[in-house]
PDB file of C-alpha atoms in Angstrom:
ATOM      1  CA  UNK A   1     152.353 119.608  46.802  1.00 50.00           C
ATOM      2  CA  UNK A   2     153.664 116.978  45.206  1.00 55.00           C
ATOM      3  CA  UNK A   3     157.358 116.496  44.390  1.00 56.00           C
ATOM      4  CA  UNK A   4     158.695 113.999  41.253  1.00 57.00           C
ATOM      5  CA  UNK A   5     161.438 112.597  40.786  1.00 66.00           C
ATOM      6  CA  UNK A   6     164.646 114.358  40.053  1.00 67.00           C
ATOM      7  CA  UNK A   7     164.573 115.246  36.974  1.00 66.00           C
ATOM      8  CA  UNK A   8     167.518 113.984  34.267  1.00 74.00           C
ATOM      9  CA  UNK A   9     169.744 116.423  33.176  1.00 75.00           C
ATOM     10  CA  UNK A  10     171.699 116.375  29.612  1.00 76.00           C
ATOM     11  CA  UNK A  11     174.458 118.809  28.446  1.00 79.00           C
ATOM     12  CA  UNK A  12     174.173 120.339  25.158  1.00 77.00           C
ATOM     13  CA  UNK A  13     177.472 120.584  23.577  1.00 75.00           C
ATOM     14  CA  UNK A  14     176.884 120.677  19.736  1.00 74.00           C
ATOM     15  CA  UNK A  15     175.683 124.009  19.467  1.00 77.00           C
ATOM     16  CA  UNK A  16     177.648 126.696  17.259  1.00 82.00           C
ATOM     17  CA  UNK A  17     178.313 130.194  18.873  1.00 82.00           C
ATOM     18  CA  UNK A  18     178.283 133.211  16.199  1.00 82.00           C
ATOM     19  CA  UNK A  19     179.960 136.309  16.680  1.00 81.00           C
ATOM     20  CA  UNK A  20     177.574 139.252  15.911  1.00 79.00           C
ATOM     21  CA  UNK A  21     178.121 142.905  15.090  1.00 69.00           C
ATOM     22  CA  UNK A  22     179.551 144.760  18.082  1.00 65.00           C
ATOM     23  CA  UNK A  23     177.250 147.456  19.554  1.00 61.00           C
ATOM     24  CA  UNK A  24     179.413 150.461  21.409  1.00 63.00           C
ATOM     25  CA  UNK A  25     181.578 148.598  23.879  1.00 66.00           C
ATOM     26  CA  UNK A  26     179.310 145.574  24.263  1.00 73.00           C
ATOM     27  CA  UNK A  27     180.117 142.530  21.726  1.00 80.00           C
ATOM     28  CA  UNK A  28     177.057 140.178  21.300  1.00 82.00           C
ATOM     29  CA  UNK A  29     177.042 136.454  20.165  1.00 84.00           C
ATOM     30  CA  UNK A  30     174.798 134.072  18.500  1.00 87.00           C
ATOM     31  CA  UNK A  31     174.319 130.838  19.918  1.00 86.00           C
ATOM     32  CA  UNK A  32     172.264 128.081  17.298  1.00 86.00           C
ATOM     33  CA  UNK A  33     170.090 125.483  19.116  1.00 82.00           C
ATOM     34  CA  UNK A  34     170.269 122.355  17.646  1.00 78.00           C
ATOM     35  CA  UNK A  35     167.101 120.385  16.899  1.00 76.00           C
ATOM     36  CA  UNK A  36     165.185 118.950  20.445  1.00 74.00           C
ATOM     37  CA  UNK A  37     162.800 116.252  20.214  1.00 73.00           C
ATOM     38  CA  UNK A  38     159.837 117.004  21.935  1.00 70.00           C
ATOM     39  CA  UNK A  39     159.097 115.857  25.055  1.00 69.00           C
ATOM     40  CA  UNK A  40     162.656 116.106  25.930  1.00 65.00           C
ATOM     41  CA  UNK A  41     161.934 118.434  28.931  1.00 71.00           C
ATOM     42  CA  UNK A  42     162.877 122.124  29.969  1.00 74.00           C
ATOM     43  CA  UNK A  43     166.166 123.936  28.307  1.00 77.00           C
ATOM     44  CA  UNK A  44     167.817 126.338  30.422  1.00 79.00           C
ATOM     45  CA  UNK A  45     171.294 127.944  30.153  1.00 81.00           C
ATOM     46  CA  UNK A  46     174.018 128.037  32.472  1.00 82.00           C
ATOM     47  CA  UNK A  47     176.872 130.666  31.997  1.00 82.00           C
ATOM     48  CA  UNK A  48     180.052 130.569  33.763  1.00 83.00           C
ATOM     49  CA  UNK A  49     182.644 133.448  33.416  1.00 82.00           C
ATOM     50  CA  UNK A  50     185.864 132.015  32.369  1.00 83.00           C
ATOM     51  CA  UNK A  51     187.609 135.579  32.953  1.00 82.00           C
ATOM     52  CA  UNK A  52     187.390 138.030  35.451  1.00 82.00           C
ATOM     53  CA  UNK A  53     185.830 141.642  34.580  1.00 81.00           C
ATOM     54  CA  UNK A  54     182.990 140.041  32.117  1.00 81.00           C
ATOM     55  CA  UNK A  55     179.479 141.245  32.901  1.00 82.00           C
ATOM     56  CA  UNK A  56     176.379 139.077  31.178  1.00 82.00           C
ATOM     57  CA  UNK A  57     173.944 142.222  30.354  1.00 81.00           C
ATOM     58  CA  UNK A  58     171.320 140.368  28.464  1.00 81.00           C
ATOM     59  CA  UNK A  59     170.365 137.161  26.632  1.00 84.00           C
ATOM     60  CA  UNK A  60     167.074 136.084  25.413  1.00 83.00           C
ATOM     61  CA  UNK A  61     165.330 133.971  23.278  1.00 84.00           C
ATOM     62  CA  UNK A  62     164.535 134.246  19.817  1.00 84.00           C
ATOM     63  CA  UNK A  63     163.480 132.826  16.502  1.00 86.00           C
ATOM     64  CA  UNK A  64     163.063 133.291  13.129  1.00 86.00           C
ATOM     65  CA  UNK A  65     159.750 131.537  12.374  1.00 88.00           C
ATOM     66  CA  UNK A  66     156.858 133.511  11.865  1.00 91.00           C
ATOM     67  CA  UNK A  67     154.237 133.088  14.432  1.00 90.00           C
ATOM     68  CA  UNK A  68     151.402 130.622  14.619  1.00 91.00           C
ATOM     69  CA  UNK A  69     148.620 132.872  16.178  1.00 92.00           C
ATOM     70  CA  UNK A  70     146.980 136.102  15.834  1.00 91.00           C
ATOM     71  CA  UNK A  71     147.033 137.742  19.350  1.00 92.00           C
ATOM     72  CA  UNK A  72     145.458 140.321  20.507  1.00 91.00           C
ATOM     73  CA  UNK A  73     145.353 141.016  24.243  1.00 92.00           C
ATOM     74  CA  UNK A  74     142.863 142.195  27.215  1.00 93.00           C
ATOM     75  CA  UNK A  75     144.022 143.281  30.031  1.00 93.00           C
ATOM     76  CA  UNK A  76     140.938 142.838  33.060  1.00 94.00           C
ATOM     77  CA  UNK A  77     141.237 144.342  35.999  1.00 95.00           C
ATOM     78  CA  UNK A  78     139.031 144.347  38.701  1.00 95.00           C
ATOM     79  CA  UNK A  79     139.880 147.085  41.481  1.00 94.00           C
ATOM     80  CA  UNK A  80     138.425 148.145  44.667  1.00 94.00           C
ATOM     81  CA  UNK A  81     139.317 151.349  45.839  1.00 93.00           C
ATOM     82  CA  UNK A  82     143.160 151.309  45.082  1.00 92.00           C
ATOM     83  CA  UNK A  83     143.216 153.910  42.630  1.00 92.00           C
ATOM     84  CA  UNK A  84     147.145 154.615  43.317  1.00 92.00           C
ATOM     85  CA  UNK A  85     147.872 151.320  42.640  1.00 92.00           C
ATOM     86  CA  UNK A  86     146.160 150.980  39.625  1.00 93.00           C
ATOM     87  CA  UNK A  87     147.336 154.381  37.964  1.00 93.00           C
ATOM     88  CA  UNK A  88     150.824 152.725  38.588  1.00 92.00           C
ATOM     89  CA  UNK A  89     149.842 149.635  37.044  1.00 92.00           C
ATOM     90  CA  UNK A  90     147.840 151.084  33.581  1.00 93.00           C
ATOM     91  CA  UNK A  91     150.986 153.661  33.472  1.00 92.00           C
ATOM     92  CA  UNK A  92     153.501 150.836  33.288  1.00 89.00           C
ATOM     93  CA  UNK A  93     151.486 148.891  31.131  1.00 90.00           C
ATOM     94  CA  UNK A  94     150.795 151.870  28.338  1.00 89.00           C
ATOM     95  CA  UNK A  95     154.635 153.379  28.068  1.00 86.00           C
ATOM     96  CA  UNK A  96     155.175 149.801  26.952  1.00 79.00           C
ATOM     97  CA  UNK A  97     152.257 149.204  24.449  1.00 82.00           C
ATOM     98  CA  UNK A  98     150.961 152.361  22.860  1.00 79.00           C
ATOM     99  CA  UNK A  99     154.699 154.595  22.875  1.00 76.00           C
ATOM    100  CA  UNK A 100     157.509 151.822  22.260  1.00 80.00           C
ATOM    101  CA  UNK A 101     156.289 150.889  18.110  1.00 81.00           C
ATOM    102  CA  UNK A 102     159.095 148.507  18.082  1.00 82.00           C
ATOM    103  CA  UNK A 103     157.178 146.226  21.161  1.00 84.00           C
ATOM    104  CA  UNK A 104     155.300 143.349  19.763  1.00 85.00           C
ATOM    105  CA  UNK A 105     152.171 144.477  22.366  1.00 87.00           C
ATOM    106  CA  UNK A 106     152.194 147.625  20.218  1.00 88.00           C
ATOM    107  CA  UNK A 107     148.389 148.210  19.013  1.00 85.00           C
ATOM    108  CA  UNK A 108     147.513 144.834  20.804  1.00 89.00           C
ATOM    109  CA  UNK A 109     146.888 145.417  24.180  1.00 91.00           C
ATOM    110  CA  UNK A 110     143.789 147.344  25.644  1.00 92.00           C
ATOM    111  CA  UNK A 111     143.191 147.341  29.358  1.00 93.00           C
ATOM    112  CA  UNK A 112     139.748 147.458  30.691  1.00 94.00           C
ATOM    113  CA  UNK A 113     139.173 148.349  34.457  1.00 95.00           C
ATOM    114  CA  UNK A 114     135.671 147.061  36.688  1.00 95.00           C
ATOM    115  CA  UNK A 115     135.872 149.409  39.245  1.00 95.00           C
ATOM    116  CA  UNK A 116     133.872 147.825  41.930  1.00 95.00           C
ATOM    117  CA  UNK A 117     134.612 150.886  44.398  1.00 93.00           C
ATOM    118  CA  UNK A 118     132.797 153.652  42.324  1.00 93.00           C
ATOM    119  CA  UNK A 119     135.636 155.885  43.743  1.00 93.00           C
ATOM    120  CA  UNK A 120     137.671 156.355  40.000  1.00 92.00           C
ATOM    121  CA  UNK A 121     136.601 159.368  37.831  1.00 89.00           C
ATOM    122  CA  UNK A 122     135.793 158.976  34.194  1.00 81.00           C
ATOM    123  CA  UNK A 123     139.106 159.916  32.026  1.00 84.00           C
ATOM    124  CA  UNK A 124     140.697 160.082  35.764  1.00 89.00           C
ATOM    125  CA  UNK A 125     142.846 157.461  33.697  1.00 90.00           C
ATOM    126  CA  UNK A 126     144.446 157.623  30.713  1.00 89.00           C
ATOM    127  CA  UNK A 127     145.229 154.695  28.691  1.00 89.00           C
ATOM    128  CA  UNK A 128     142.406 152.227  30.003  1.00 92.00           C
ATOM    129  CA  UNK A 129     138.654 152.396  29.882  1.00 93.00           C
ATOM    130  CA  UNK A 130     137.034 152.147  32.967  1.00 94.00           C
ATOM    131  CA  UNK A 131     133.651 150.934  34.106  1.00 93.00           C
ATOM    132  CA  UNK A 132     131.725 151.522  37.167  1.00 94.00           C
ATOM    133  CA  UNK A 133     130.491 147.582  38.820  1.00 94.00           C
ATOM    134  CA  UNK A 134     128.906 147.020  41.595  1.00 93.00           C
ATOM    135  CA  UNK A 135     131.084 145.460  44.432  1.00 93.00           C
ATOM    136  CA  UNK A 136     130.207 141.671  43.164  1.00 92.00           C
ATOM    137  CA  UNK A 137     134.014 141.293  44.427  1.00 92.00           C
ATOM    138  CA  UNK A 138     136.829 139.745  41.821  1.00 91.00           C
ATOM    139  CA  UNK A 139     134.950 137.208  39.871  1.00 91.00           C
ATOM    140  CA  UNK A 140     131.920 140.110  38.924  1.00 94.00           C
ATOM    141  CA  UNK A 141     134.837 141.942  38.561  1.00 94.00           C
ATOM    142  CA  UNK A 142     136.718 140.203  36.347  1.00 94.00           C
ATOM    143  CA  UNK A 143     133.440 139.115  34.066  1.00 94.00           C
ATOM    144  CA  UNK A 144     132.417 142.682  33.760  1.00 95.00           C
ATOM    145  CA  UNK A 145     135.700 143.169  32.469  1.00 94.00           C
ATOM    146  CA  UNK A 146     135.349 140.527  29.867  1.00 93.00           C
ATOM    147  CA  UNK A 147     132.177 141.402  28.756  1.00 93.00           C
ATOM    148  CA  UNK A 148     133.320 144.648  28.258  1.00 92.00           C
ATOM    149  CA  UNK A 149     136.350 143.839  26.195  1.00 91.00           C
ATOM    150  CA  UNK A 150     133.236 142.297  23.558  1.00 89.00           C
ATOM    151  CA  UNK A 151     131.111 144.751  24.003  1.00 88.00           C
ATOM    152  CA  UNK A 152     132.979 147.412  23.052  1.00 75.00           C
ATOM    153  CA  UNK A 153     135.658 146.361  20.444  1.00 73.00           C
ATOM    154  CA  UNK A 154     134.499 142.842  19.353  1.00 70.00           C
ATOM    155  CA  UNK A 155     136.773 140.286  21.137  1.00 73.00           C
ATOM    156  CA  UNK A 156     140.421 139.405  21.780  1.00 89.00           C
ATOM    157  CA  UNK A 157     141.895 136.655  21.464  1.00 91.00           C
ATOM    158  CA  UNK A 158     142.607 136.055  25.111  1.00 91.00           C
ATOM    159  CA  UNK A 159     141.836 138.154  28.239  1.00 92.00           C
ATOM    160  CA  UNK A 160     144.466 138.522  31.065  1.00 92.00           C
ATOM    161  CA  UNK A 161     143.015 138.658  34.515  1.00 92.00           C
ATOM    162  CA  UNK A 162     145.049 141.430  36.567  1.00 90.00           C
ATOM    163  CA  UNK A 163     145.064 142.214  40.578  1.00 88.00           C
ATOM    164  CA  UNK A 164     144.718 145.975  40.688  1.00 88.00           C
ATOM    165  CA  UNK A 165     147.699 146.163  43.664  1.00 84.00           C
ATOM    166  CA  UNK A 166     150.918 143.788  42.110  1.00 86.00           C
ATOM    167  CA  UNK A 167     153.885 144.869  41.517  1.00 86.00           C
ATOM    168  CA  UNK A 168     155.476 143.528  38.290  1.00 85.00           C
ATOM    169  CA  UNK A 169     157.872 144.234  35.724  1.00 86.00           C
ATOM    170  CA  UNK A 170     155.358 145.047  32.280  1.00 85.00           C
ATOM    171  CA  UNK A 171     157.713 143.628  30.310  1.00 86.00           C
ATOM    172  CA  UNK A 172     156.331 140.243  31.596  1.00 88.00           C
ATOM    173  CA  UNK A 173     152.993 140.999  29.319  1.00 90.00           C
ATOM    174  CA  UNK A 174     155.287 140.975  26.278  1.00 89.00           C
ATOM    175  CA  UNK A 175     156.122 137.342  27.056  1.00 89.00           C
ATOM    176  CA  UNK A 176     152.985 136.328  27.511  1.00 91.00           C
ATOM    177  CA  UNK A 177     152.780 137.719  24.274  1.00 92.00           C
ATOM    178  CA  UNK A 178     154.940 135.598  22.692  1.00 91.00           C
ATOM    179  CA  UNK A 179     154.098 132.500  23.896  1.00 90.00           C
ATOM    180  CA  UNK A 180     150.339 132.514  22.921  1.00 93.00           C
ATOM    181  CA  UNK A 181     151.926 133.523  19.779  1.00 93.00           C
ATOM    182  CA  UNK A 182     153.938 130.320  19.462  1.00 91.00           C
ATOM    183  CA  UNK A 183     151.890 127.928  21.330  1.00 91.00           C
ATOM    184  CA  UNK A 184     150.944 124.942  19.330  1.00 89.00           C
ATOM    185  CA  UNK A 185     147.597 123.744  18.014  1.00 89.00           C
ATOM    186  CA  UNK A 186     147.138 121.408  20.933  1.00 88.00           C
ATOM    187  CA  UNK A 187     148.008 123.530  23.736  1.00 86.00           C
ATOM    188  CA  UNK A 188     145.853 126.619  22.911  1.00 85.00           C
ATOM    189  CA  UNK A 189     142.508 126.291  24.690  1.00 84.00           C
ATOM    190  CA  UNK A 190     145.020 125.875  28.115  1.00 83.00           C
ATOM    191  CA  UNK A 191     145.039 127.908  30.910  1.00 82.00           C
ATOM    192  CA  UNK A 192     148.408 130.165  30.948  1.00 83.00           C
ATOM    193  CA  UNK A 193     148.746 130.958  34.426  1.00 79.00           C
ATOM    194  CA  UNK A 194     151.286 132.434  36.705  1.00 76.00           C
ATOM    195  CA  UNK A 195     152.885 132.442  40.271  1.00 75.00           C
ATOM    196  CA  UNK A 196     153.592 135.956  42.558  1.00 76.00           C
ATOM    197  CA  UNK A 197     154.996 136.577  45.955  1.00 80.00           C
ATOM    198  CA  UNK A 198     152.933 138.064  48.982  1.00 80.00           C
ATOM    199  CA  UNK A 199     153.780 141.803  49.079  1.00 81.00           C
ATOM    200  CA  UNK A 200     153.871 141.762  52.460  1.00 85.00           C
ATOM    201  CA  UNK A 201     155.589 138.687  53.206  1.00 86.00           C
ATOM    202  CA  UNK A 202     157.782 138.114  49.729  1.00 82.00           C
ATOM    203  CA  UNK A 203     159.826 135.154  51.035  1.00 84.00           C
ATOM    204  CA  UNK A 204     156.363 133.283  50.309  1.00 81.00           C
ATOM    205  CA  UNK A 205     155.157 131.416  46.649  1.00 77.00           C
ATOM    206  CA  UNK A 206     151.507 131.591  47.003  1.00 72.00           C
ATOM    207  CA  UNK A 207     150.734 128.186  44.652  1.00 71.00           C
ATOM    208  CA  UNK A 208     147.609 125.439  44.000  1.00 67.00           C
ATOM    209  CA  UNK A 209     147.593 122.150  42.373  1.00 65.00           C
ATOM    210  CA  UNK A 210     151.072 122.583  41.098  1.00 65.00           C
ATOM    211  CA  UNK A 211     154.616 120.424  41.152  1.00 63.00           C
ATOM    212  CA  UNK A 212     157.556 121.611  43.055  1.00 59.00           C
ATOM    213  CA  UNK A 213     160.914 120.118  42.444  1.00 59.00           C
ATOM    214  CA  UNK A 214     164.272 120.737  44.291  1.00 54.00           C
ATOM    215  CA  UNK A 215     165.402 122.578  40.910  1.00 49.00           C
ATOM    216  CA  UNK A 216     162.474 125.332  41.234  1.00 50.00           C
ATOM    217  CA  UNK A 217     160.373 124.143  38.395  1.00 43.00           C
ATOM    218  CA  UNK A 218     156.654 124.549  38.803  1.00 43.00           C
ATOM    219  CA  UNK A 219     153.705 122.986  36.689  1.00 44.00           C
ATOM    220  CA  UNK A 220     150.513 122.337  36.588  1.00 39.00           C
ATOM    221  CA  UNK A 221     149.651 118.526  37.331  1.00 37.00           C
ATOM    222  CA  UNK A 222     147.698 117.466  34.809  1.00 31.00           C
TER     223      UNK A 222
END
């Protein structure tokens, strides 16, 4: 691992804060980001109650640019006898997609299943097409996927490669989502990849070829 140097830090003060149209009890606020030249590093907020009984409930990102790319997502997974786990996973994965119109994954996610075990039923699963593979273990796996996701529909625009036993919060797909819809010209033949915890022992960042900074920023040294 290696470690850079501590990183500069800048406060952002000329930003203007917009009340928006209360919803019930909650009262929501829009805060303008000023222009940021590139290169300029990583923004993050900080939020600091300056009263006592005030409860941050969400805040997110957004913009009002259309997006650069046409996505259209593949979700691979390769499985070996976890059928449980993976009927948790596709279930997650479709109440966000194909029932929730106003998600952006809505009509752009398909998940395709190598099931290296031979041990899932056809239509067992609903929501995911699922092919028997021999046990060529997770890279047969994963390319039978793929080749499936051509075969039978023509193509995505990017394929996800999926463990069949995480645990993780679907919503995470719909940020994927949004970055390959935003990322740049020169960034979009990268690899987007991502970082999990061992199940077993979660205090553990399972990592490779990566930075690691005192402030908990990761990336990939190029």
């Amino acid at each position: 691992i290696q470690i850079p140097k501590e990183p500069k830090i800048r406060e952002i003060k000329d930003f203007k804060v917009r009340r928006l149209k209360s919803r019930k009890k909650d009262d929501r606020f829009r805060i303008d980001i000023p222009a940021i030249p590139e290169k300029n590093g990583i923004l993050f907020f900080e939020f600091e109650a300056k009263e006592e009984d005030i409860l941050l409930s969400e805040a997110f990102f957004a913009t009002d640019k259309k997006p650069l790319n046409e996505v259209n997502l593949a979700a691979c997974i390769c499985t070996f006898k976890r059928e449980a786990e993976v009927k948790r996973n596709i279930k997650m994965m479709t109440e966000l997609y194909a029932k929730k119109e106003d998600s952006p994954l809505f009509g752009r996610l398909s998940i395709f299943v190598s099931d290296n075990g031979g041990t899932i039923a056809p239509g067992e699963i609903k929501g995911a097409r699922i092919f028997k593979n021999k046990n060529t273990g997770g890279s047969g796996g994963f390319t039978r996927a793929m080749i499936e996701s051509v075969i039978r529909t023509g193509g995505f625009s990017h394929a996800i490669l999926m463990d069949d036993d995480i645990l993780f919060d679907a919503r995470m797909l719909e940020r994927v989502f949004a970055f390959l819809a935003y990322v740049k010209p020169k960034f979009r033949t990268s690899v987007l990849g991502g970082n999990y915890l061992s199940l077993q022992q979660p205090h553990l960042l399972m990592v490779g070829n990566e930075n690691l900074s005192d402030h908990g920023i990761f990336g990939f040294d190029t």
